[in-house]
mmCIF file of C-alpha atoms in Angstrom:
data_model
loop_
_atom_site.group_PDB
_atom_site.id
_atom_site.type_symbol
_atom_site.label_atom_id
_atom_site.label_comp_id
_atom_site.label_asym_id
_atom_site.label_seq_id
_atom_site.Cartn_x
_atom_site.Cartn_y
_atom_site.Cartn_z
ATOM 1 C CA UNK H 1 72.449 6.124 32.539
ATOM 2 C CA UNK H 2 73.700 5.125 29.488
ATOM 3 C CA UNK H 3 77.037 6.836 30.117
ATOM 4 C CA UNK H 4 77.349 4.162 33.203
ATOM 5 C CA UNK H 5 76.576 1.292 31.093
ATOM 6 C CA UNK H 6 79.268 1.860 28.668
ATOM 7 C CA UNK H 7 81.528 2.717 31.331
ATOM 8 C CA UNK H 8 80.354 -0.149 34.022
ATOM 9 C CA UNK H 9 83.615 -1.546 36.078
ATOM 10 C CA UNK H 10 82.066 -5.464 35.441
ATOM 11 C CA UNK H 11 81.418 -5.070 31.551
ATOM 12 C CA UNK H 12 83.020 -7.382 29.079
ATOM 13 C CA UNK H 13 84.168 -7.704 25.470
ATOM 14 C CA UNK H 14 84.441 -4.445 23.399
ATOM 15 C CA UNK H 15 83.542 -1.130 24.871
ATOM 16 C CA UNK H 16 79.994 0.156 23.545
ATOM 17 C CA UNK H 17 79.484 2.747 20.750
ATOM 18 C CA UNK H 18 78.427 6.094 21.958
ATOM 19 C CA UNK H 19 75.414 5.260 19.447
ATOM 20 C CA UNK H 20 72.874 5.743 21.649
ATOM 21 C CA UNK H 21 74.099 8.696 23.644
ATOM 22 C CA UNK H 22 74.561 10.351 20.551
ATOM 23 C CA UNK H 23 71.213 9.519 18.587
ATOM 24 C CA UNK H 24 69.844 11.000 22.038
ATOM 25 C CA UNK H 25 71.644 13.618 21.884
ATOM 26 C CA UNK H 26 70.475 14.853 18.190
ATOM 27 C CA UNK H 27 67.019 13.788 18.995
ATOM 28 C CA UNK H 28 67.107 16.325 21.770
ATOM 29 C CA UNK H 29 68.547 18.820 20.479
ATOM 30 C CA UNK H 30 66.605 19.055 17.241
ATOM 31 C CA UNK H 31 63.130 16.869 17.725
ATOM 32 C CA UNK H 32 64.110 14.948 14.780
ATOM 33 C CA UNK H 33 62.289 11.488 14.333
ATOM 34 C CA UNK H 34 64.757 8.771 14.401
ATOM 35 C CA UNK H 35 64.833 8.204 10.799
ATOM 36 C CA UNK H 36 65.613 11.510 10.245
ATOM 37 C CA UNK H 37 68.611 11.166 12.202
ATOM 38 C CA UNK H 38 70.008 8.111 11.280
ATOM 39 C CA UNK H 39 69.789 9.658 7.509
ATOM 40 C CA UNK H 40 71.872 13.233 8.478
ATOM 41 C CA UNK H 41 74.600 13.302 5.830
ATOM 42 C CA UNK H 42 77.977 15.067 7.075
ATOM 43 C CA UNK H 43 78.241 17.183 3.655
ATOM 44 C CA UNK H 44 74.598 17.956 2.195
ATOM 45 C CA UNK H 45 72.607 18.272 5.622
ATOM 46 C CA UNK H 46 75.600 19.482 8.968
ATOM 47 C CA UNK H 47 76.715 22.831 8.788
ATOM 48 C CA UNK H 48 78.513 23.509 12.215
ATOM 49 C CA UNK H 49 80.769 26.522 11.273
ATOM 50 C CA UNK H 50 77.510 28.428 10.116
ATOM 51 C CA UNK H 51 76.425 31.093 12.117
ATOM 52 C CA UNK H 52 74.211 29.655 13.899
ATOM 53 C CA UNK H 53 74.780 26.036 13.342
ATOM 54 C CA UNK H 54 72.592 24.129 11.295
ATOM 55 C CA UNK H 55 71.218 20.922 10.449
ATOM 56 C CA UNK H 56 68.908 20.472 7.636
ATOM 57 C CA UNK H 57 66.329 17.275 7.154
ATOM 58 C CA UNK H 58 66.456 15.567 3.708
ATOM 59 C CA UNK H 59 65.714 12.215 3.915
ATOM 60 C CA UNK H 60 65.050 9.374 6.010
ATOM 61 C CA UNK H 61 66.342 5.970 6.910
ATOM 62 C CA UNK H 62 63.656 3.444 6.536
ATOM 63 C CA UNK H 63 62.933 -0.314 7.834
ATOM 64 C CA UNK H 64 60.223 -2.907 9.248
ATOM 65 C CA UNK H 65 57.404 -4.853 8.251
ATOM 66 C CA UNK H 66 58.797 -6.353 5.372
ATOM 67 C CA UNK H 67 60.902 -3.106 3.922
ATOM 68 C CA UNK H 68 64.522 -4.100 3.782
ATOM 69 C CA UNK H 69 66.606 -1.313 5.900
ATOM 70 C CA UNK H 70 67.219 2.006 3.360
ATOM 71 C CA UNK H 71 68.031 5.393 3.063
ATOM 72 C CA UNK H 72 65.316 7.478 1.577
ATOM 73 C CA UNK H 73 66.186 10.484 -0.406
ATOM 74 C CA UNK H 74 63.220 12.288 1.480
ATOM 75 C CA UNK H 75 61.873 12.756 4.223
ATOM 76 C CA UNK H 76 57.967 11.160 5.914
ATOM 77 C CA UNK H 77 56.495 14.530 4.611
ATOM 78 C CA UNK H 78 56.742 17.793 2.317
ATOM 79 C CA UNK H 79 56.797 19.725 5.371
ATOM 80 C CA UNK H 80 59.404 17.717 7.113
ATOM 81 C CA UNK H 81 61.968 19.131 4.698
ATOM 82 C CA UNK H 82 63.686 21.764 7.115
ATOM 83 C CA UNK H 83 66.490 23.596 8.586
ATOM 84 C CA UNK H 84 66.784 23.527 12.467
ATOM 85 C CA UNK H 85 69.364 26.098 13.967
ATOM 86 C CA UNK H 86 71.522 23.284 17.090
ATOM 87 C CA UNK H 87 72.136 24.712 20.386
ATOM 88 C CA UNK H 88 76.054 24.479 21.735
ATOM 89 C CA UNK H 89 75.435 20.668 23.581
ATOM 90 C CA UNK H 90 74.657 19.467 19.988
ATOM 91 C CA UNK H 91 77.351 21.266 18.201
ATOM 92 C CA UNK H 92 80.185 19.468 20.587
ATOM 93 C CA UNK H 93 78.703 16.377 20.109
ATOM 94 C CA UNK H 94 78.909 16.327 16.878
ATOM 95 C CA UNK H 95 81.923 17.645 16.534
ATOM 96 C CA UNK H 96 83.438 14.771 18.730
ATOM 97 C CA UNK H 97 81.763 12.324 16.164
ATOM 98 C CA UNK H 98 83.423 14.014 13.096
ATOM 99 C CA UNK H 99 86.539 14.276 14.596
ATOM 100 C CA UNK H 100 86.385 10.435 15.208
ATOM 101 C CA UNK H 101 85.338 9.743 11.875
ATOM 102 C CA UNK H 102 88.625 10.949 10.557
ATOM 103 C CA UNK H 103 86.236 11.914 7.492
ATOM 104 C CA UNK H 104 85.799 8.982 6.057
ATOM 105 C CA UNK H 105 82.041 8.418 6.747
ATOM 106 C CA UNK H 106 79.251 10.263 4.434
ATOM 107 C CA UNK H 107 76.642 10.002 7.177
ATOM 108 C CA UNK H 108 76.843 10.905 10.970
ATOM 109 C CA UNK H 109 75.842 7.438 12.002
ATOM 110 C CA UNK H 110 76.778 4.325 9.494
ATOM 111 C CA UNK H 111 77.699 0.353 10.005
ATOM 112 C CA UNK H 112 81.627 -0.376 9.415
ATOM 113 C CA UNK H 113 80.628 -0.930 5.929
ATOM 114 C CA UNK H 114 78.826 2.459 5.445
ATOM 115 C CA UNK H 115 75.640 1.411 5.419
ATOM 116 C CA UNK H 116 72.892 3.565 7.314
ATOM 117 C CA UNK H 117 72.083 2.903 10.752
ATOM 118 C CA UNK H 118 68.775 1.287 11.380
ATOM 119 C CA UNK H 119 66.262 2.300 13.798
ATOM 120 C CA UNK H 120 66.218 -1.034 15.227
ATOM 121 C CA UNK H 121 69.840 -1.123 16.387
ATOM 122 C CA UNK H 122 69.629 1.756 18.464
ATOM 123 C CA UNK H 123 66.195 0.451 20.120
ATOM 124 C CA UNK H 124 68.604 -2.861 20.667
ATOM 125 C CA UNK H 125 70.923 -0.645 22.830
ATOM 126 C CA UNK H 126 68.296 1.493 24.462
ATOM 127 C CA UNK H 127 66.832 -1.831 25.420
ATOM 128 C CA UNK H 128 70.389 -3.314 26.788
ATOM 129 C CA UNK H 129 71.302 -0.114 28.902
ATOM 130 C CA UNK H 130 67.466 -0.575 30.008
ATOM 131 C CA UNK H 131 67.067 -4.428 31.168
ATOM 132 C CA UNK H 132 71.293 -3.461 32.740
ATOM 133 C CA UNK H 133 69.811 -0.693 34.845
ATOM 134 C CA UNK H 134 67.030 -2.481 36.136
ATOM 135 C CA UNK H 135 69.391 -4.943 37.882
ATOM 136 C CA UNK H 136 71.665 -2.152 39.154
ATOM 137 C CA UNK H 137 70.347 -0.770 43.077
ATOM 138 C CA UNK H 138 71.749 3.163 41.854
ATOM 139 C CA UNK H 139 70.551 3.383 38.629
ATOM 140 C CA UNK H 140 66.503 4.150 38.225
ATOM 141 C CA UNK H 141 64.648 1.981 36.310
ATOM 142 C CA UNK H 142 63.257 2.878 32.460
ATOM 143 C CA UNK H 143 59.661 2.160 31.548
ATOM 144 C CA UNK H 144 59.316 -0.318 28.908
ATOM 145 C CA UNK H 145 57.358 2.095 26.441
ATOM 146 C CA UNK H 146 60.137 4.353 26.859
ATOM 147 C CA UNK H 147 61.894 4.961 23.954
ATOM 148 C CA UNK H 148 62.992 7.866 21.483
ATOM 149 C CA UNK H 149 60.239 9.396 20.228
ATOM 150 C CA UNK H 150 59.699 9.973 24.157
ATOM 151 C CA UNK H 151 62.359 12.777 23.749
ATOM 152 C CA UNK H 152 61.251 13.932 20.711
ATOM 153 C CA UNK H 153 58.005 14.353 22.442
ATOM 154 C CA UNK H 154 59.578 16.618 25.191
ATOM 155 C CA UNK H 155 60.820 18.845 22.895
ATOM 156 C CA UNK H 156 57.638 19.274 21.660
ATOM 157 C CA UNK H 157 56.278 20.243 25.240
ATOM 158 C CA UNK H 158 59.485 22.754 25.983
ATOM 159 C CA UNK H 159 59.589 24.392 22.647
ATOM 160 C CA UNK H 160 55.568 24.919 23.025
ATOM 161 C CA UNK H 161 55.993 26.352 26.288
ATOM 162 C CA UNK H 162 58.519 28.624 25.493
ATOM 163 C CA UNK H 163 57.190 29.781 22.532
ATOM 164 C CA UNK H 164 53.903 28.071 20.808
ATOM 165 C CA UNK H 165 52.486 25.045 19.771
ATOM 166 C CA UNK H 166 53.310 26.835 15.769
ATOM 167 C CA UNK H 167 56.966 26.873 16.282
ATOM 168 C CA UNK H 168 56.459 23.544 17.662
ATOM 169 C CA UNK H 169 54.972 22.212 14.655
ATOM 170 C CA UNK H 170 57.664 23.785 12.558
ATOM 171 C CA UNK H 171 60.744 22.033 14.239
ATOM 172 C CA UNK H 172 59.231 18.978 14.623
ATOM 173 C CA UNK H 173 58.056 19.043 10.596
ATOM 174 C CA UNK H 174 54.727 18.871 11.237
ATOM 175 C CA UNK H 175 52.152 20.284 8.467
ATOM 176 C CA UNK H 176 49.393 20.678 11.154
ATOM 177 C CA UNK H 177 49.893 22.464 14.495
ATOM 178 C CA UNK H 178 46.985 20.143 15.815
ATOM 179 C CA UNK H 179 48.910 17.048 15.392
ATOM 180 C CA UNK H 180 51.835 18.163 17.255
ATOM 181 C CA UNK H 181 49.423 19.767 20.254
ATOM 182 C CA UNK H 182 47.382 16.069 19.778
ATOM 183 C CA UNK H 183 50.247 13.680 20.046
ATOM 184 C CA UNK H 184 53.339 15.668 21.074
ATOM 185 C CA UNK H 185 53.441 18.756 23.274
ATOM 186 C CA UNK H 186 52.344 17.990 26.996
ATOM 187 C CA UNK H 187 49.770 20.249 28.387
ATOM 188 C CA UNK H 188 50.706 22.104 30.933
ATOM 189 C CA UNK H 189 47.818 22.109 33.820
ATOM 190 C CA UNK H 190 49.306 25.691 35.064
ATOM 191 C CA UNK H 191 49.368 27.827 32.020
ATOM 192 C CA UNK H 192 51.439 30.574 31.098
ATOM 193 C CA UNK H 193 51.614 33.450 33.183
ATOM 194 C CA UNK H 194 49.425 36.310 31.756
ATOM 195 C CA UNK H 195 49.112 38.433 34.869
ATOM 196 C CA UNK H 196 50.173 41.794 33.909
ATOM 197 C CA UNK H 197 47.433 41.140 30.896
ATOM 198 C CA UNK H 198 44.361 40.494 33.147
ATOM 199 C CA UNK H 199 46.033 43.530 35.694
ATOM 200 C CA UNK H 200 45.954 45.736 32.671
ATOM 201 C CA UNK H 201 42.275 44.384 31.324
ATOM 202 C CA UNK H 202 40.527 44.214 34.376
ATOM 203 C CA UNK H 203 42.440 47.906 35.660
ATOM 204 C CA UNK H 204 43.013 49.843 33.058
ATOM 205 C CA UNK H 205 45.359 52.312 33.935
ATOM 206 C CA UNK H 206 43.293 55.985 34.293
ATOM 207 C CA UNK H 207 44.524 58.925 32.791
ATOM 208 C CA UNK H 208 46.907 61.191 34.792
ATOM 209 C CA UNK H 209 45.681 64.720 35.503
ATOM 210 C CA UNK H 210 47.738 67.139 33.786
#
């Protein structure tokens, strides 16, 4: 969707940044909070020819009620401080950006003056490509209350599924499993499938004659 509002036939002035795609993209691929994001640092934190990839949380980009818009030299907790291995989606994004950037910008997302993104302006252009697609008949429509930390929540749930709500914790920087299960990770109401336990406790296998 937000692909077809940068690219929309009827759209004037300059083209849109790939801001939000991007942010999206990192949030997705990682679970990082927004501030997190906005405060990834192309030479301390991005290590793409490191096998795996890697991106490592340091610090945060804060702003709001009354805090003027800042890079913080840590991140919201002691146990946010981590290193999350990026699948391949994540890696060619960011590629793409660095290649762009000619390598003339410390962080991966910064004003024209090299300031830190705030998490403001990309709100501002998830709420453009938002009121855009609800006046466009083949585009679905976006929820008001959606918003980042809705993706940031799904990883939550997929990472939990496919392994537990303690690895969930960990990537999301978490200190407490319980908060992550509490305000992250969606339930599932089918849970996983444990038949071949049950088989086994409820028939154990008998001894063979010999």
């Amino acid at each position: 969707m937000a692909r077809a509002y940068i690219d929309r036939p009827d759209r004037m002035g300059p083209k849109p940044t790939t801001l939000l795609l991007d942010v999206a993209d990192v949030v997705a691929g990682t679970g990082l909070r927004i501030g997190e994001v906005l405060a990834l640092r192309w030479r301390e934190d991005v290590r793409l020819e490191a096998v795996p990839p890697v991106l490592y949380v340091r610090g945060t980009v804060v702003e709001g009620h009354g805090v003027r818009k800042h890079g913080q030299p840590k991140p919201k907790t002691a146990t946010s401080e981590r290193g999350i291995e990026i699948p391949p989606f994540l890696v060619e994004t960011l590629r793409r950006r660095k290649a762009e950037s000619l390598g003339q910008h410390a962080l991966v997302f910064e004003t024209s003056s090299g300031a830190p993104v705030g998490p403001h302006q990309v709100r501002v252009q998830l709420w453009k490509v938002r009121d855009w697609a609800s006046t466009q008949a083949d585009q679905p429509n976006i929820d008001a209350d959606v918003a980042m930390h809705a993706l940031r929540r799904g990883v939550a749930t997929v990472v939990s599924d496919e392994h537990d709500i303690v690895v969930a914790a960990k990537v999301l920087g978490n200190g407490q499993a319980a908060i992550t299960e509490k305000h992250y990770a969606h339930q599932q109401l089918v849970v996983p499938d444990v038949r071949d336990t049950l088989q086994a406790f409820g028939r154990p296998q008998e001894p063979r004659p010999e």
